[in-house]
């Protein structure tokens, strides 16, 4: 009887140990999936803020040029009247935007989307980015750095320079593994331009 009880106790301990190991593996795998999606979303923030956003302010920028230049990531830009309004006006003035374009969900009617490919055997990540809110500022959006004439410390400067107030953008970004709804990460970013 004692041997049977000890065997049952050993079995219960072994099953509990296997359950804990399995649960730990599942948690570790879910964290890995989340961090992969999070890295894709962070990459989207860098690409959008450093490469794409300054070009969107240029009047000569076309969708064809942008998509051709970033063809390796299958870039899709919806450079329409709505996005032009989002770049310069506050949300109350976004008259060209549909409800989906003005929503906070970065996956619903995104302004910019692209694909980050994994290895040939792996699925890549689809990343969507959207301007959710804009607070206009007095930022020079021309893209040209104009140098003004400098002077000595004692020089009389007759040019009035207003205080710089950057335009503030609230960006919604989502990175998700292709073909899976569980593996995704969303970021909410405040960007001053």
JSON list of C-alpha atoms in Angstrom, two decimals:
[
{"chain": "A", "resi": 1, "resn": "UNK", "atom": "CA", "xyz": [0.00, 0.00, 0.00]},
{"chain": "A", "resi": 2, "resn": "UNK", "atom": "CA", "xyz": [2.85, 2.37, 0.89]},
{"chain": "A", "resi": 3, "resn": "UNK", "atom": "CA", "xyz": [4.61, 1.63, -2.39]},
{"chain": "A", "resi": 4, "resn": "UNK", "atom": "CA", "xyz": [1.40, 2.40, -4.30]},
{"chain": "A", "resi": 5, "resn": "UNK", "atom": "CA", "xyz": [0.96, 5.72, -2.48]},
{"chain": "A", "resi": 6, "resn": "UNK", "atom": "CA", "xyz": [4.58, 6.68, -3.13]},
{"chain": "A", "resi": 7, "resn": "UNK", "atom": "CA", "xyz": [4.17, 5.75, -6.81]},
{"chain": "A", "resi": 8, "resn": "UNK", "atom": "CA", "xyz": [0.99, 7.84, -7.06]},
{"chain": "A", "resi": 9, "resn": "UNK", "atom": "CA", "xyz": [2.69, 10.77, -5.33]},
{"chain": "A", "resi": 10, "resn": "UNK", "atom": "CA", "xyz": [5.67, 10.48, -7.70]},
{"chain": "A", "resi": 11, "resn": "UNK", "atom": "CA", "xyz": [3.30, 10.40, -10.67]},
{"chain": "A", "resi": 12, "resn": "UNK", "atom": "CA", "xyz": [1.47, 13.52, -9.47]},
{"chain": "A", "resi": 13, "resn": "UNK", "atom": "CA", "xyz": [4.78, 15.36, -9.01]},
{"chain": "A", "resi": 14, "resn": "UNK", "atom": "CA", "xyz": [5.97, 14.27, -12.47]},
{"chain": "A", "resi": 15, "resn": "UNK", "atom": "CA", "xyz": [2.70, 15.39, -14.11]},
{"chain": "A", "resi": 16, "resn": "UNK", "atom": "CA", "xyz": [2.82, 18.75, -12.28]},
{"chain": "A", "resi": 17, "resn": "UNK", "atom": "CA", "xyz": [6.43, 19.25, -13.36]},
{"chain": "A", "resi": 18, "resn": "UNK", "atom": "CA", "xyz": [5.61, 18.45, -17.01]},
{"chain": "A", "resi": 19, "resn": "UNK", "atom": "CA", "xyz": [2.63, 20.82, -16.88]},
{"chain": "A", "resi": 20, "resn": "UNK", "atom": "CA", "xyz": [4.81, 23.64, -15.54]},
{"chain": "A", "resi": 21, "resn": "UNK", "atom": "CA", "xyz": [7.46, 23.02, -18.22]},
{"chain": "A", "resi": 22, "resn": "UNK", "atom": "CA", "xyz": [4.84, 22.98, -20.98]},
{"chain": "A", "resi": 23, "resn": "UNK", "atom": "CA", "xyz": [3.22, 26.19, -19.69]},
{"chain": "A", "resi": 24, "resn": "UNK", "atom": "CA", "xyz": [6.63, 27.87, -19.48]},
{"chain": "A", "resi": 25, "resn": "UNK", "atom": "CA", "xyz": [7.40, 26.88, -23.06]},
{"chain": "A", "resi": 26, "resn": "UNK", "atom": "CA", "xyz": [4.07, 28.29, -24.26]},
{"chain": "A", "resi": 27, "resn": "UNK", "atom": "CA", "xyz": [4.63, 31.58, -22.41]},
{"chain": "A", "resi": 28, "resn": "UNK", "atom": "CA", "xyz": [8.15, 31.82, -23.81]},
{"chain": "A", "resi": 29, "resn": "UNK", "atom": "CA", "xyz": [6.87, 31.19, -27.34]},
{"chain": "A", "resi": 30, "resn": "UNK", "atom": "CA", "xyz": [4.15, 33.83, -27.03]},
{"chain": "A", "resi": 31, "resn": "UNK", "atom": "CA", "xyz": [6.70, 36.37, -25.78]},
{"chain": "A", "resi": 32, "resn": "UNK", "atom": "CA", "xyz": [8.97, 35.57, -28.72]},
{"chain": "A", "resi": 33, "resn": "UNK", "atom": "CA", "xyz": [6.08, 36.04, -31.16]},
{"chain": "A", "resi": 34, "resn": "UNK", "atom": "CA", "xyz": [5.14, 39.35, -29.53]},
{"chain": "A", "resi": 35, "resn": "UNK", "atom": "CA", "xyz": [8.73, 40.65, -29.58]},
{"chain": "A", "resi": 36, "resn": "UNK", "atom": "CA", "xyz": [9.08, 39.76, -33.28]},
{"chain": "A", "resi": 37, "resn": "UNK", "atom": "CA", "xyz": [5.93, 41.72, -34.08]},
{"chain": "A", "resi": 38, "resn": "UNK", "atom": "CA", "xyz": [7.05, 44.55, -31.80]},
{"chain": "A", "resi": 39, "resn": "UNK", "atom": "CA", "xyz": [10.38, 44.79, -33.64]},
{"chain": "A", "resi": 40, "resn": "UNK", "atom": "CA", "xyz": [8.53, 44.99, -36.96]},
{"chain": "A", "resi": 41, "resn": "UNK", "atom": "CA", "xyz": [6.30, 47.78, -35.61]},
{"chain": "A", "resi": 42, "resn": "UNK", "atom": "CA", "xyz": [9.32, 49.71, -34.27]},
{"chain": "A", "resi": 43, "resn": "UNK", "atom": "CA", "xyz": [10.97, 49.41, -37.66]},
{"chain": "A", "resi": 44, "resn": "UNK", "atom": "CA", "xyz": [7.83, 50.84, -39.23]},
{"chain": "A", "resi": 45, "resn": "UNK", "atom": "CA", "xyz": [7.99, 53.86, -36.92]},
{"chain": "A", "resi": 46, "resn": "UNK", "atom": "CA", "xyz": [11.60, 54.52, -37.97]},
{"chain": "A", "resi": 47, "resn": "UNK", "atom": "CA", "xyz": [10.84, 54.10, -41.67]},
{"chain": "A", "resi": 48, "resn": "UNK", "atom": "CA", "xyz": [7.73, 56.28, -41.55]},
{"chain": "A", "resi": 49, "resn": "UNK", "atom": "CA", "xyz": [9.19, 59.11, -39.47]},
{"chain": "A", "resi": 50, "resn": "UNK", "atom": "CA", "xyz": [12.69, 59.26, -40.94]},
{"chain": "A", "resi": 51, "resn": "UNK", "atom": "CA", "xyz": [12.20, 58.32, -44.58]},
{"chain": "A", "resi": 52, "resn": "UNK", "atom": "CA", "xyz": [8.59, 58.69, -45.67]},
{"chain": "A", "resi": 53, "resn": "UNK", "atom": "CA", "xyz": [7.13, 61.58, -43.69]},
{"chain": "A", "resi": 54, "resn": "UNK", "atom": "CA", "xyz": [9.62, 64.24, -44.89]},
{"chain": "A", "resi": 55, "resn": "UNK", "atom": "CA", "xyz": [8.94, 63.16, -48.48]},
{"chain": "A", "resi": 56, "resn": "UNK", "atom": "CA", "xyz": [5.18, 63.33, -48.06]},
{"chain": "A", "resi": 57, "resn": "UNK", "atom": "CA", "xyz": [5.46, 67.09, -47.51]},
{"chain": "A", "resi": 58, "resn": "UNK", "atom": "CA", "xyz": [7.15, 67.58, -50.86]},
{"chain": "A", "resi": 59, "resn": "UNK", "atom": "CA", "xyz": [4.64, 68.58, -53.57]},
{"chain": "A", "resi": 60, "resn": "UNK", "atom": "CA", "xyz": [6.64, 66.72, -56.24]},
{"chain": "A", "resi": 61, "resn": "UNK", "atom": "CA", "xyz": [6.45, 63.42, -54.35]},
{"chain": "A", "resi": 62, "resn": "UNK", "atom": "CA", "xyz": [4.41, 60.80, -56.16]},
{"chain": "A", "resi": 63, "resn": "UNK", "atom": "CA", "xyz": [3.19, 57.43, -55.00]},
{"chain": "A", "resi": 64, "resn": "UNK", "atom": "CA", "xyz": [4.85, 55.75, -57.96]},
{"chain": "A", "resi": 65, "resn": "UNK", "atom": "CA", "xyz": [8.27, 57.15, -57.01]},
{"chain": "A", "resi": 66, "resn": "UNK", "atom": "CA", "xyz": [7.93, 56.12, -53.36]},
{"chain": "A", "resi": 67, "resn": "UNK", "atom": "CA", "xyz": [6.63, 52.64, -54.13]},
{"chain": "A", "resi": 68, "resn": "UNK", "atom": "CA", "xyz": [9.33, 52.07, -56.75]},
{"chain": "A", "resi": 69, "resn": "UNK", "atom": "CA", "xyz": [12.08, 53.22, -54.39]},
{"chain": "A", "resi": 70, "resn": "UNK", "atom": "CA", "xyz": [10.83, 50.93, -51.60]},
{"chain": "A", "resi": 71, "resn": "UNK", "atom": "CA", "xyz": [9.73, 48.04, -53.83]},
{"chain": "A", "resi": 72, "resn": "UNK", "atom": "CA", "xyz": [11.76, 45.56, -51.75]},
{"chain": "A", "resi": 73, "resn": "UNK", "atom": "CA", "xyz": [9.30, 45.92, -48.88]},
{"chain": "A", "resi": 74, "resn": "UNK", "atom": "CA", "xyz": [6.18, 46.18, -51.06]},
{"chain": "A", "resi": 75, "resn": "UNK", "atom": "CA", "xyz": [5.38, 49.70, -49.84]},
{"chain": "A", "resi": 76, "resn": "UNK", "atom": "CA", "xyz": [1.82, 50.96, -50.38]},
{"chain": "A", "resi": 77, "resn": "UNK", "atom": "CA", "xyz": [1.10, 54.63, -49.69]},
{"chain": "A", "resi": 78, "resn": "UNK", "atom": "CA", "xyz": [-2.38, 56.06, -49.85]},
{"chain": "A", "resi": 79, "resn": "UNK", "atom": "CA", "xyz": [-1.32, 59.59, -50.80]},
{"chain": "A", "resi": 80, "resn": "UNK", "atom": "CA", "xyz": [-4.78, 61.06, -51.24]},
{"chain": "A", "resi": 81, "resn": "UNK", "atom": "CA", "xyz": [-6.59, 64.19, -50.05]},
{"chain": "A", "resi": 82, "resn": "UNK", "atom": "CA", "xyz": [-7.19, 62.59, -46.64]},
{"chain": "A", "resi": 83, "resn": "UNK", "atom": "CA", "xyz": [-3.48, 62.00, -45.97]},
{"chain": "A", "resi": 84, "resn": "UNK", "atom": "CA", "xyz": [-2.65, 65.51, -47.19]},
{"chain": "A", "resi": 85, "resn": "UNK", "atom": "CA", "xyz": [-5.17, 66.89, -44.66]},
{"chain": "A", "resi": 86, "resn": "UNK", "atom": "CA", "xyz": [-3.80, 64.66, -41.89]},
{"chain": "A", "resi": 87, "resn": "UNK", "atom": "CA", "xyz": [-0.30, 66.06, -42.48]},
{"chain": "A", "resi": 88, "resn": "UNK", "atom": "CA", "xyz": [-1.32, 69.70, -42.05]},
{"chain": "A", "resi": 89, "resn": "UNK", "atom": "CA", "xyz": [-4.71, 70.00, -40.30]},
{"chain": "A", "resi": 90, "resn": "UNK", "atom": "CA", "xyz": [-6.22, 69.03, -36.96]},
{"chain": "A", "resi": 91, "resn": "UNK", "atom": "CA", "xyz": [-8.70, 66.09, -36.94]},
{"chain": "A", "resi": 92, "resn": "UNK", "atom": "CA", "xyz": [-11.75, 68.36, -36.93]},
{"chain": "A", "resi": 93, "resn": "UNK", "atom": "CA", "xyz": [-10.73, 69.60, -40.38]},
{"chain": "A", "resi": 94, "resn": "UNK", "atom": "CA", "xyz": [-10.26, 66.18, -42.00]},
{"chain": "A", "resi": 95, "resn": "UNK", "atom": "CA", "xyz": [-13.21, 66.53, -44.39]},
{"chain": "A", "resi": 96, "resn": "UNK", "atom": "CA", "xyz": [-11.75, 64.22, -47.06]},
{"chain": "A", "resi": 97, "resn": "UNK", "atom": "CA", "xyz": [-11.37, 61.26, -44.67]},
{"chain": "A", "resi": 98, "resn": "UNK", "atom": "CA", "xyz": [-13.83, 58.42, -44.28]},
{"chain": "A", "resi": 99, "resn": "UNK", "atom": "CA", "xyz": [-14.72, 57.06, -40.85]},
{"chain": "A", "resi": 100, "resn": "UNK", "atom": "CA", "xyz": [-12.24, 54.19, -41.31]},
{"chain": "A", "resi": 101, "resn": "UNK", "atom": "CA", "xyz": [-9.43, 56.57, -42.34]},
{"chain": "A", "resi": 102, "resn": "UNK", "atom": "CA", "xyz": [-10.06, 58.79, -39.29]},
{"chain": "A", "resi": 103, "resn": "UNK", "atom": "CA", "xyz": [-10.35, 55.90, -36.82]},
{"chain": "A", "resi": 104, "resn": "UNK", "atom": "CA", "xyz": [-7.68, 55.00, -34.26]},
{"chain": "A", "resi": 105, "resn": "UNK", "atom": "CA", "xyz": [-7.24, 51.46, -35.63]},
{"chain": "A", "resi": 106, "resn": "UNK", "atom": "CA", "xyz": [-3.98, 51.35, -37.64]},
{"chain": "A", "resi": 107, "resn": "UNK", "atom": "CA", "xyz": [-5.14, 48.25, -39.52]},
{"chain": "A", "resi": 108, "resn": "UNK", "atom": "CA", "xyz": [-8.35, 49.89, -40.77]},
{"chain": "A", "resi": 109, "resn": "UNK", "atom": "CA", "xyz": [-7.61, 51.96, -43.91]},
{"chain": "A", "resi": 110, "resn": "UNK", "atom": "CA", "xyz": [-3.92, 52.60, -43.15]},
{"chain": "A", "resi": 111, "resn": "UNK", "atom": "CA", "xyz": [-2.05, 55.54, -44.66]},
{"chain": "A", "resi": 112, "resn": "UNK", "atom": "CA", "xyz": [1.08, 53.45, -45.26]},
{"chain": "A", "resi": 113, "resn": "UNK", "atom": "CA", "xyz": [1.56, 49.69, -45.28]},
{"chain": "A", "resi": 114, "resn": "UNK", "atom": "CA", "xyz": [4.42, 47.43, -46.21]},
{"chain": "A", "resi": 115, "resn": "UNK", "atom": "CA", "xyz": [5.70, 43.89, -45.84]},
{"chain": "A", "resi": 116, "resn": "UNK", "atom": "CA", "xyz": [8.82, 42.81, -44.04]},
{"chain": "A", "resi": 117, "resn": "UNK", "atom": "CA", "xyz": [9.78, 39.41, -45.43]},
{"chain": "A", "resi": 118, "resn": "UNK", "atom": "CA", "xyz": [11.30, 36.64, -43.38]},
{"chain": "A", "resi": 119, "resn": "UNK", "atom": "CA", "xyz": [13.45, 33.87, -44.72]},
{"chain": "A", "resi": 120, "resn": "UNK", "atom": "CA", "xyz": [12.00, 32.18, -47.84]},
{"chain": "A", "resi": 121, "resn": "UNK", "atom": "CA", "xyz": [10.43, 29.42, -45.76]},
{"chain": "A", "resi": 122, "resn": "UNK", "atom": "CA", "xyz": [9.05, 31.83, -43.13]},
{"chain": "A", "resi": 123, "resn": "UNK", "atom": "CA", "xyz": [6.11, 34.16, -43.34]},
{"chain": "A", "resi": 124, "resn": "UNK", "atom": "CA", "xyz": [6.86, 37.86, -43.13]},
{"chain": "A", "resi": 125, "resn": "UNK", "atom": "CA", "xyz": [5.23, 40.70, -41.24]},
{"chain": "A", "resi": 126, "resn": "UNK", "atom": "CA", "xyz": [2.63, 43.12, -42.50]},
{"chain": "A", "resi": 127, "resn": "UNK", "atom": "CA", "xyz": [3.05, 46.54, -40.98]},
{"chain": "A", "resi": 128, "resn": "UNK", "atom": "CA", "xyz": [0.42, 49.29, -41.15]},
{"chain": "A", "resi": 129, "resn": "UNK", "atom": "CA", "xyz": [0.82, 52.91, -40.11]},
{"chain": "A", "resi": 130, "resn": "UNK", "atom": "CA", "xyz": [-1.73, 55.67, -39.76]},
{"chain": "A", "resi": 131, "resn": "UNK", "atom": "CA", "xyz": [-1.78, 59.28, -38.58]},
{"chain": "A", "resi": 132, "resn": "UNK", "atom": "CA", "xyz": [-4.42, 59.29, -35.86]},
{"chain": "A", "resi": 133, "resn": "UNK", "atom": "CA", "xyz": [-4.19, 62.90, -34.64]},
{"chain": "A", "resi": 134, "resn": "UNK", "atom": "CA", "xyz": [-2.39, 66.07, -35.68]},
{"chain": "A", "resi": 135, "resn": "UNK", "atom": "CA", "xyz": [-1.62, 69.24, -33.76]},
{"chain": "A", "resi": 136, "resn": "UNK", "atom": "CA", "xyz": [-0.39, 71.76, -36.34]},
{"chain": "A", "resi": 137, "resn": "UNK", "atom": "CA", "xyz": [2.73, 73.74, -35.59]},
{"chain": "A", "resi": 138, "resn": "UNK", "atom": "CA", "xyz": [4.92, 76.20, -37.45]},
{"chain": "A", "resi": 139, "resn": "UNK", "atom": "CA", "xyz": [7.45, 73.68, -38.73]},
{"chain": "A", "resi": 140, "resn": "UNK", "atom": "CA", "xyz": [9.13, 74.45, -42.04]},
{"chain": "A", "resi": 141, "resn": "UNK", "atom": "CA", "xyz": [7.84, 71.63, -44.22]},
{"chain": "A", "resi": 142, "resn": "UNK", "atom": "CA", "xyz": [9.59, 72.73, -47.39]},
{"chain": "A", "resi": 143, "resn": "UNK", "atom": "CA", "xyz": [12.43, 70.26, -46.88]},
{"chain": "A", "resi": 144, "resn": "UNK", "atom": "CA", "xyz": [15.03, 72.89, -47.68]},
{"chain": "A", "resi": 145, "resn": "UNK", "atom": "CA", "xyz": [17.52, 74.07, -45.09]},
{"chain": "A", "resi": 146, "resn": "UNK", "atom": "CA", "xyz": [17.79, 77.78, -45.64]},
{"chain": "A", "resi": 147, "resn": "UNK", "atom": "CA", "xyz": [20.82, 79.39, -44.09]},
{"chain": "A", "resi": 148, "resn": "UNK", "atom": "CA", "xyz": [20.23, 82.89, -42.84]},
{"chain": "A", "resi": 149, "resn": "UNK", "atom": "CA", "xyz": [22.98, 85.46, -42.68]},
{"chain": "A", "resi": 150, "resn": "UNK", "atom": "CA", "xyz": [24.71, 85.35, -39.33]},
{"chain": "A", "resi": 151, "resn": "UNK", "atom": "CA", "xyz": [26.24, 88.22, -37.44]},
{"chain": "A", "resi": 152, "resn": "UNK", "atom": "CA", "xyz": [28.59, 88.97, -34.63]},
{"chain": "A", "resi": 153, "resn": "UNK", "atom": "CA", "xyz": [27.45, 89.05, -31.04]},
{"chain": "A", "resi": 154, "resn": "UNK", "atom": "CA", "xyz": [27.03, 92.81, -31.10]},
{"chain": "A", "resi": 155, "resn": "UNK", "atom": "CA", "xyz": [25.25, 92.88, -34.47]},
{"chain": "A", "resi": 156, "resn": "UNK", "atom": "CA", "xyz": [21.80, 94.34, -34.72]},
{"chain": "A", "resi": 157, "resn": "UNK", "atom": "CA", "xyz": [19.48, 91.72, -36.16]},
{"chain": "A", "resi": 158, "resn": "UNK", "atom": "CA", "xyz": [16.30, 93.17, -37.64]},
{"chain": "A", "resi": 159, "resn": "UNK", "atom": "CA", "xyz": [14.76, 89.78, -38.41]},
{"chain": "A", "resi": 160, "resn": "UNK", "atom": "CA", "xyz": [12.05, 88.62, -36.04]},
{"chain": "A", "resi": 161, "resn": "UNK", "atom": "CA", "xyz": [12.27, 84.87, -35.47]},
{"chain": "A", "resi": 162, "resn": "UNK", "atom": "CA", "xyz": [9.12, 83.25, -34.07]},
{"chain": "A", "resi": 163, "resn": "UNK", "atom": "CA", "xyz": [9.44, 80.56, -31.47]},
{"chain": "A", "resi": 164, "resn": "UNK", "atom": "CA", "xyz": [9.54, 77.13, -33.10]},
{"chain": "A", "resi": 165, "resn": "UNK", "atom": "CA", "xyz": [6.47, 75.06, -32.27]},
{"chain": "A", "resi": 166, "resn": "UNK", "atom": "CA", "xyz": [6.74, 71.63, -33.91]},
{"chain": "A", "resi": 167, "resn": "UNK", "atom": "CA", "xyz": [3.80, 69.90, -35.49]},
{"chain": "A", "resi": 168, "resn": "UNK", "atom": "CA", "xyz": [2.78, 66.94, -33.31]},
{"chain": "A", "resi": 169, "resn": "UNK", "atom": "CA", "xyz": [1.56, 63.70, -34.84]},
{"chain": "A", "resi": 170, "resn": "UNK", "atom": "CA", "xyz": [-0.04, 60.79, -33.03]},
{"chain": "A", "resi": 171, "resn": "UNK", "atom": "CA", "xyz": [0.77, 57.68, -35.07]},
{"chain": "A", "resi": 172, "resn": "UNK", "atom": "CA", "xyz": [-0.87, 54.29, -34.77]},
{"chain": "A", "resi": 173, "resn": "UNK", "atom": "CA", "xyz": [1.32, 51.38, -35.89]},
{"chain": "A", "resi": 174, "resn": "UNK", "atom": "CA", "xyz": [0.58, 47.66, -36.07]},
{"chain": "A", "resi": 175, "resn": "UNK", "atom": "CA", "xyz": [2.98, 44.87, -36.92]},
{"chain": "A", "resi": 176, "resn": "UNK", "atom": "CA", "xyz": [1.49, 41.42, -37.44]},
{"chain": "A", "resi": 177, "resn": "UNK", "atom": "CA", "xyz": [2.70, 38.07, -38.75]},
{"chain": "A", "resi": 178, "resn": "UNK", "atom": "CA", "xyz": [1.11, 37.18, -42.06]},
{"chain": "A", "resi": 179, "resn": "UNK", "atom": "CA", "xyz": [-1.63, 34.61, -41.72]},
{"chain": "A", "resi": 180, "resn": "UNK", "atom": "CA", "xyz": [-1.89, 34.84, -37.92]},
{"chain": "A", "resi": 181, "resn": "UNK", "atom": "CA", "xyz": [-4.14, 37.02, -35.81]},
{"chain": "A", "resi": 182, "resn": "UNK", "atom": "CA", "xyz": [-2.46, 36.19, -32.49]},
{"chain": "A", "resi": 183, "resn": "UNK", "atom": "CA", "xyz": [0.99, 37.43, -33.41]},
{"chain": "A", "resi": 184, "resn": "UNK", "atom": "CA", "xyz": [0.75, 41.21, -33.53]},
{"chain": "A", "resi": 185, "resn": "UNK", "atom": "CA", "xyz": [1.90, 44.29, -31.68]},
{"chain": "A", "resi": 186, "resn": "UNK", "atom": "CA", "xyz": [0.44, 47.78, -31.69]},
{"chain": "A", "resi": 187, "resn": "UNK", "atom": "CA", "xyz": [2.27, 50.99, -30.91]},
{"chain": "A", "resi": 188, "resn": "UNK", "atom": "CA", "xyz": [0.97, 54.46, -30.21]},
{"chain": "A", "resi": 189, "resn": "UNK", "atom": "CA", "xyz": [3.66, 57.02, -31.01]},
{"chain": "A", "resi": 190, "resn": "UNK", "atom": "CA", "xyz": [3.81, 60.76, -30.46]},
{"chain": "A", "resi": 191, "resn": "UNK", "atom": "CA", "xyz": [6.08, 62.31, -33.09]},
{"chain": "A", "resi": 192, "resn": "UNK", "atom": "CA", "xyz": [7.16, 65.96, -33.28]},
{"chain": "A", "resi": 193, "resn": "UNK", "atom": "CA", "xyz": [8.12, 67.17, -36.76]}
]
